[in-house]
CSV table of C-alpha atoms and ligand atoms in Angstrom, one decimal:
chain,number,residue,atom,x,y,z
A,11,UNK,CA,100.9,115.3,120.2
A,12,UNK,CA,98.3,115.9,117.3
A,13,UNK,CA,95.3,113.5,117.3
A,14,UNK,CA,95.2,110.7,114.5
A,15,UNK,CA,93.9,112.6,111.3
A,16,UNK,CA,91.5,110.2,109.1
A,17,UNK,CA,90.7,111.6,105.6
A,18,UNK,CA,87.3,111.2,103.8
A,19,UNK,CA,83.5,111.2,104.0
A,20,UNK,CA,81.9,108.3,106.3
A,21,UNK,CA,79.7,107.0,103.0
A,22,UNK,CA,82.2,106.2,101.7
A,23,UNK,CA,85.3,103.3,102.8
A,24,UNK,CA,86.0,106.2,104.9
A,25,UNK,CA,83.4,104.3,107.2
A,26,UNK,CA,85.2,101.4,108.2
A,27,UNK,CA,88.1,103.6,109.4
A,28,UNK,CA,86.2,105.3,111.6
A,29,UNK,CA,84.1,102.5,112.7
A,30,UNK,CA,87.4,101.2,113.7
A,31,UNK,CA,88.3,104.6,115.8
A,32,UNK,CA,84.7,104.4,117.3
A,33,UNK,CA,85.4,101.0,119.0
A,34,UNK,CA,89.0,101.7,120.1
A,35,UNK,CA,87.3,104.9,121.6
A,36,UNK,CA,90.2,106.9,120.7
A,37,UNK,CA,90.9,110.5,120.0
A,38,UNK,CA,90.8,111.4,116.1
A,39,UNK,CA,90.1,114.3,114.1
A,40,UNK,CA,88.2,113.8,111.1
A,41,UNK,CA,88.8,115.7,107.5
A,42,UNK,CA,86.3,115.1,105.4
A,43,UNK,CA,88.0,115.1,102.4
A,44,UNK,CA,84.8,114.6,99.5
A,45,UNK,CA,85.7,112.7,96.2
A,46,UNK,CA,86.4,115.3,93.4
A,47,UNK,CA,88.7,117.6,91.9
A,48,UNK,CA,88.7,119.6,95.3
A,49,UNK,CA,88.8,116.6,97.4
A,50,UNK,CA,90.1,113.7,96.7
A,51,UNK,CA,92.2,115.4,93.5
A,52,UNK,CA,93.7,118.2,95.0
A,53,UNK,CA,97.2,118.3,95.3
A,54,UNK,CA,97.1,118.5,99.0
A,55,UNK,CA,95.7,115.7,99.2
A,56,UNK,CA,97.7,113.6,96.9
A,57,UNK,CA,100.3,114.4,98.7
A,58,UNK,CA,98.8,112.0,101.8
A,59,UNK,CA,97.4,109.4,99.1
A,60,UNK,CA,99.1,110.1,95.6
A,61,UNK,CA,96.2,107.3,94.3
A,62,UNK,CA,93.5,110.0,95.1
A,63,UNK,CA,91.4,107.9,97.2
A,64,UNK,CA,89.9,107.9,100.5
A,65,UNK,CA,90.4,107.1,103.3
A,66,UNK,CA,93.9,108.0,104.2
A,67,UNK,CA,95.1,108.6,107.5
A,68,UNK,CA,97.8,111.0,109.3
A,69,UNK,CA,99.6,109.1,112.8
A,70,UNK,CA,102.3,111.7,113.9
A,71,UNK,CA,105.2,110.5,111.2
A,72,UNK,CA,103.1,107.8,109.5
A,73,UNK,CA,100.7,108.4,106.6
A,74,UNK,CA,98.7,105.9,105.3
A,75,UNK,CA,96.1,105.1,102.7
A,76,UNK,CA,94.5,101.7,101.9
A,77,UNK,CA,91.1,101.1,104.7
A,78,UNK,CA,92.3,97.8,105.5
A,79,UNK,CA,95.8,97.9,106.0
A,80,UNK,CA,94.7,101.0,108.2
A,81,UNK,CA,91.9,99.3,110.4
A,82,UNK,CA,94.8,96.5,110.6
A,83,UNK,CA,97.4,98.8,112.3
A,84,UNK,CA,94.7,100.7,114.6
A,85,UNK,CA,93.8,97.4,115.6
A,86,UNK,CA,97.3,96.7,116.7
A,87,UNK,CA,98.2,99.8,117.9
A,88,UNK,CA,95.7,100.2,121.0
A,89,UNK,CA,95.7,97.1,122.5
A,90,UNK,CA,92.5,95.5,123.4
A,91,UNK,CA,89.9,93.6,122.2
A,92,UNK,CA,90.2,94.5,118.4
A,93,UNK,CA,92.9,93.0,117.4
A,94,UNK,CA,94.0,88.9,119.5
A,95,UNK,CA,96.7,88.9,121.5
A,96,UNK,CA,98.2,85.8,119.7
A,97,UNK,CA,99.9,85.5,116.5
A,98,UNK,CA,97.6,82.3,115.1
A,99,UNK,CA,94.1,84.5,116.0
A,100,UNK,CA,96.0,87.9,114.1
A,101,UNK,CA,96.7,85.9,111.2
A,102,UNK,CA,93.3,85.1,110.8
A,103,UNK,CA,92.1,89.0,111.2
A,104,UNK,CA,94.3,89.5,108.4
A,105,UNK,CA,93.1,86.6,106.8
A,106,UNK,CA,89.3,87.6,106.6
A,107,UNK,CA,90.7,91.1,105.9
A,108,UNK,CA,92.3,90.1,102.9
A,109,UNK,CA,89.4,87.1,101.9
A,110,UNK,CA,86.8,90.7,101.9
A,111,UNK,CA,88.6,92.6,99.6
A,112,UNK,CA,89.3,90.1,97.2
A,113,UNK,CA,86.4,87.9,97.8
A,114,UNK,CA,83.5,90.0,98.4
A,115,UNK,CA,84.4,93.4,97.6
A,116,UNK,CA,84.6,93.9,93.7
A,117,UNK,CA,81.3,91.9,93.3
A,118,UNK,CA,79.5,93.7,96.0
A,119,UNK,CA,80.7,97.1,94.8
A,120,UNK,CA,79.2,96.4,90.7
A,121,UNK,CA,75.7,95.2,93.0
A,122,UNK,CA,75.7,98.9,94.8
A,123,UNK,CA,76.4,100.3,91.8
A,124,UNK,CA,73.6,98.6,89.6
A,125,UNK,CA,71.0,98.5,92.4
A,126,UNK,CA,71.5,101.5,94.5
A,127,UNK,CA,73.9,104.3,93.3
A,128,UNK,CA,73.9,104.5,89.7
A,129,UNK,CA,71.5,106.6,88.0
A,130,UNK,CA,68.5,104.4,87.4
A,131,UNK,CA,69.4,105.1,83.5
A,132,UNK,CA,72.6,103.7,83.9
A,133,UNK,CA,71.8,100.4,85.6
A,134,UNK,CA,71.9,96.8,84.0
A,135,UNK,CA,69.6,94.8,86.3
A,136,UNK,CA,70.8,91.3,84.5
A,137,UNK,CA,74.1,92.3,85.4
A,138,UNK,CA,73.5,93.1,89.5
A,139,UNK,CA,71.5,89.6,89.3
A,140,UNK,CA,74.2,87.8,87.9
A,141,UNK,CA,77.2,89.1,90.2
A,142,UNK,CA,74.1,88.4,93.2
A,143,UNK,CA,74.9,84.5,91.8
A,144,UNK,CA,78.2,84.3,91.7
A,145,UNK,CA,78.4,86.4,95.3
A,146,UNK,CA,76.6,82.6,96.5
A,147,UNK,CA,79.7,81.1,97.0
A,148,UNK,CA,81.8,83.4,99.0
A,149,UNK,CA,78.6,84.1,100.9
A,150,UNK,CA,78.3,80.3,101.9
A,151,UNK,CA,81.6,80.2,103.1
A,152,UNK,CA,81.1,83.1,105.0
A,153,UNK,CA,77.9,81.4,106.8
A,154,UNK,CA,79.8,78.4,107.0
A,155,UNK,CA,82.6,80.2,109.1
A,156,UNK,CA,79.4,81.8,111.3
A,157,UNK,CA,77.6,78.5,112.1
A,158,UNK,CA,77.7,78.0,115.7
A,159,UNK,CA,79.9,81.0,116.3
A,160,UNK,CA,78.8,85.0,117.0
A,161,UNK,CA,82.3,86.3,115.9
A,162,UNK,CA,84.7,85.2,112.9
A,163,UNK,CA,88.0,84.9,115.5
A,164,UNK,CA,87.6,83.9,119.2
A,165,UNK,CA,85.1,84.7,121.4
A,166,UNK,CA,84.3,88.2,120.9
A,167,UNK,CA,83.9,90.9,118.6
A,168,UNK,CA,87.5,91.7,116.5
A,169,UNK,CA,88.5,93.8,113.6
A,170,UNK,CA,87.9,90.8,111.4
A,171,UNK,CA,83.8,91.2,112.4
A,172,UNK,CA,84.6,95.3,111.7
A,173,UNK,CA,86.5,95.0,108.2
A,174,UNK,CA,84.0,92.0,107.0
A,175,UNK,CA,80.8,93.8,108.1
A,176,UNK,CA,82.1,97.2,106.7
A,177,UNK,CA,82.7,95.3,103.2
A,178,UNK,CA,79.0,93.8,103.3
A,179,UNK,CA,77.0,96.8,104.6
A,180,UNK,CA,77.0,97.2,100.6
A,181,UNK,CA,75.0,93.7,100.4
A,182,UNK,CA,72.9,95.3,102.6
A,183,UNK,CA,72.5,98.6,100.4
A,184,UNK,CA,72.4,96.2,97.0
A,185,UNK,CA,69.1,93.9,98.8
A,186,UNK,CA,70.9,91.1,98.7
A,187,UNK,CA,68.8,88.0,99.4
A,188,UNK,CA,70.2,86.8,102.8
A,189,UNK,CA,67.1,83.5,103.0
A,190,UNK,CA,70.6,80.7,102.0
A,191,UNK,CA,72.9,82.7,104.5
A,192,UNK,CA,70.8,82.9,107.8
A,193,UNK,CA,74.1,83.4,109.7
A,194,UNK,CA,75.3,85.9,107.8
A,195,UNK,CA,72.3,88.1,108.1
A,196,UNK,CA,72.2,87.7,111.9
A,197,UNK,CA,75.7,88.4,112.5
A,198,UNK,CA,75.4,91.7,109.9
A,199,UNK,CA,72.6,92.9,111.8
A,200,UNK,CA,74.4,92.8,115.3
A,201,UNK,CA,77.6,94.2,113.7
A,202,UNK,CA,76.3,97.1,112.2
A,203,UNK,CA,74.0,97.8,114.7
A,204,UNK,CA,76.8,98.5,117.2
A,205,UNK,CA,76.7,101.8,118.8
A,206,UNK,CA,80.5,102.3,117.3
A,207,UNK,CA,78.8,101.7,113.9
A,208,UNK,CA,75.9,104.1,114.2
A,209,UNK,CA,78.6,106.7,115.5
A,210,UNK,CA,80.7,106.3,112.3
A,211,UNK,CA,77.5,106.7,109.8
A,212,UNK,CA,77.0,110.2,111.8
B,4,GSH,N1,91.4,99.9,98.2
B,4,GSH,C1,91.1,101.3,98.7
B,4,GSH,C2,90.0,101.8,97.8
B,4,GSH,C3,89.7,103.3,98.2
B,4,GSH,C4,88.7,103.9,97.2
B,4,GSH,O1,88.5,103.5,96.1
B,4,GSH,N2,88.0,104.9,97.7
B,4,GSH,C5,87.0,105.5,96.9
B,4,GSH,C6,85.8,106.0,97.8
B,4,GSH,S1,85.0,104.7,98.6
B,4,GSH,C7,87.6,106.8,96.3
B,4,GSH,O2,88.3,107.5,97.0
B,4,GSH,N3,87.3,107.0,95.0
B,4,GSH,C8,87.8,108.2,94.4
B,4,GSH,C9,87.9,108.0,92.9
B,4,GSH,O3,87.6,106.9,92.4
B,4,GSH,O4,88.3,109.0,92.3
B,4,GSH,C10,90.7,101.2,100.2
B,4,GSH,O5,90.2,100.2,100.6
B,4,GSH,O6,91.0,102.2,100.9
């Protein structure tokens, strides 16, 4: 049977897919698929993600787009240690997987885009500070739910670590000021410091 096929460029959400892939130590092949007219808007493409967005993946019959929904069923596809073994612990992988995108996501992506990727031209400084303010309170619960604990669900290292710490490698980028999250910035230093994680970056 064909290997898993993952669509798109690791700097981009591309990353967390293969992050995932990296950990489960499974065989992929990897397309990368660059944003653009020839990429990302060709019609080849669309016709695995008709949104035009990466990533996207190919498993035998299945085609999916969307990185979380896709790190979610990886997760549960190779059993192991990325995904619980009991419903109450996967509900709360797809809990923190959900909270990231909605949470943490949107604001995080305006602070990468003001602080790091725009053209310096095109960056509103008072804009990134503000959104670094409002970030405060998702970021405290965050370090609330690491106080005491090394991993968000159970004992070990899970897909809701992989998908959160994918999501805030962009604080990361942006310079957030990590001094009122102390938790948070020791947990996203030994997540993305995983040798799965430096693999995917590659
Ligand atoms: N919610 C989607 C977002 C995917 C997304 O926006 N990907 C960006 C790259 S990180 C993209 O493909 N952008 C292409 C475009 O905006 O034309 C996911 O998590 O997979």
């Amino acid at each position: 049977m064909s290997p898993l096929k993952i669509f798109g460029m690791s700097k981009s959400r591309t990353f967390r897919v293969l992050w995932m892939v990296e950990e489960l130590g499974i065989e992929y092949e990897h397309i990368p698929v660059e944003i653009g007219d020839q990429g990302t808007g060709s019609a080849e493409f669309l016709s695995i993600n008709p949104n035009g967005r990466i990533p996207a993946i190919q498993d035998g019959e299945l085609t999916l787009f969307e990185s979380m929904a896709i790190n979610l069923y990886l997760a549960r596809k190779y059993p192991g240690r990325m995904m619980p073994d009991n419903l109450e612990d996967e509900a709360r992988v797809v809990q923190w997987s959900f909270w990231v995108v909605n949470e943490l996501e949107p604001g995080l992506l305006t602070l990468l885009r003001h602080r790091a990727t725009y053209p310096e031209d095109q960056r509103d400084p008072q804009l990134a500070d503000t959104t670094e303010r409002e970030l405060a309170r998702p970021l405290a619960v965050l370090d609330q739910a690491l106080t005491g604990k090394s991993y968000l669900v159970g004992e070990h290292f899970s897909a809701a670590d992989l998908n959160v710490a994918s999501v805030m490698a962009w604080a990361k980028a942006s310079k957030v000021d990590f001094r009122a999250f102390p938790h948070v910035a020791a947990w996203m230093e030994q997540c993305l410091g995983r040798p799965a994680s430096r693999a995917a970056r590659r």
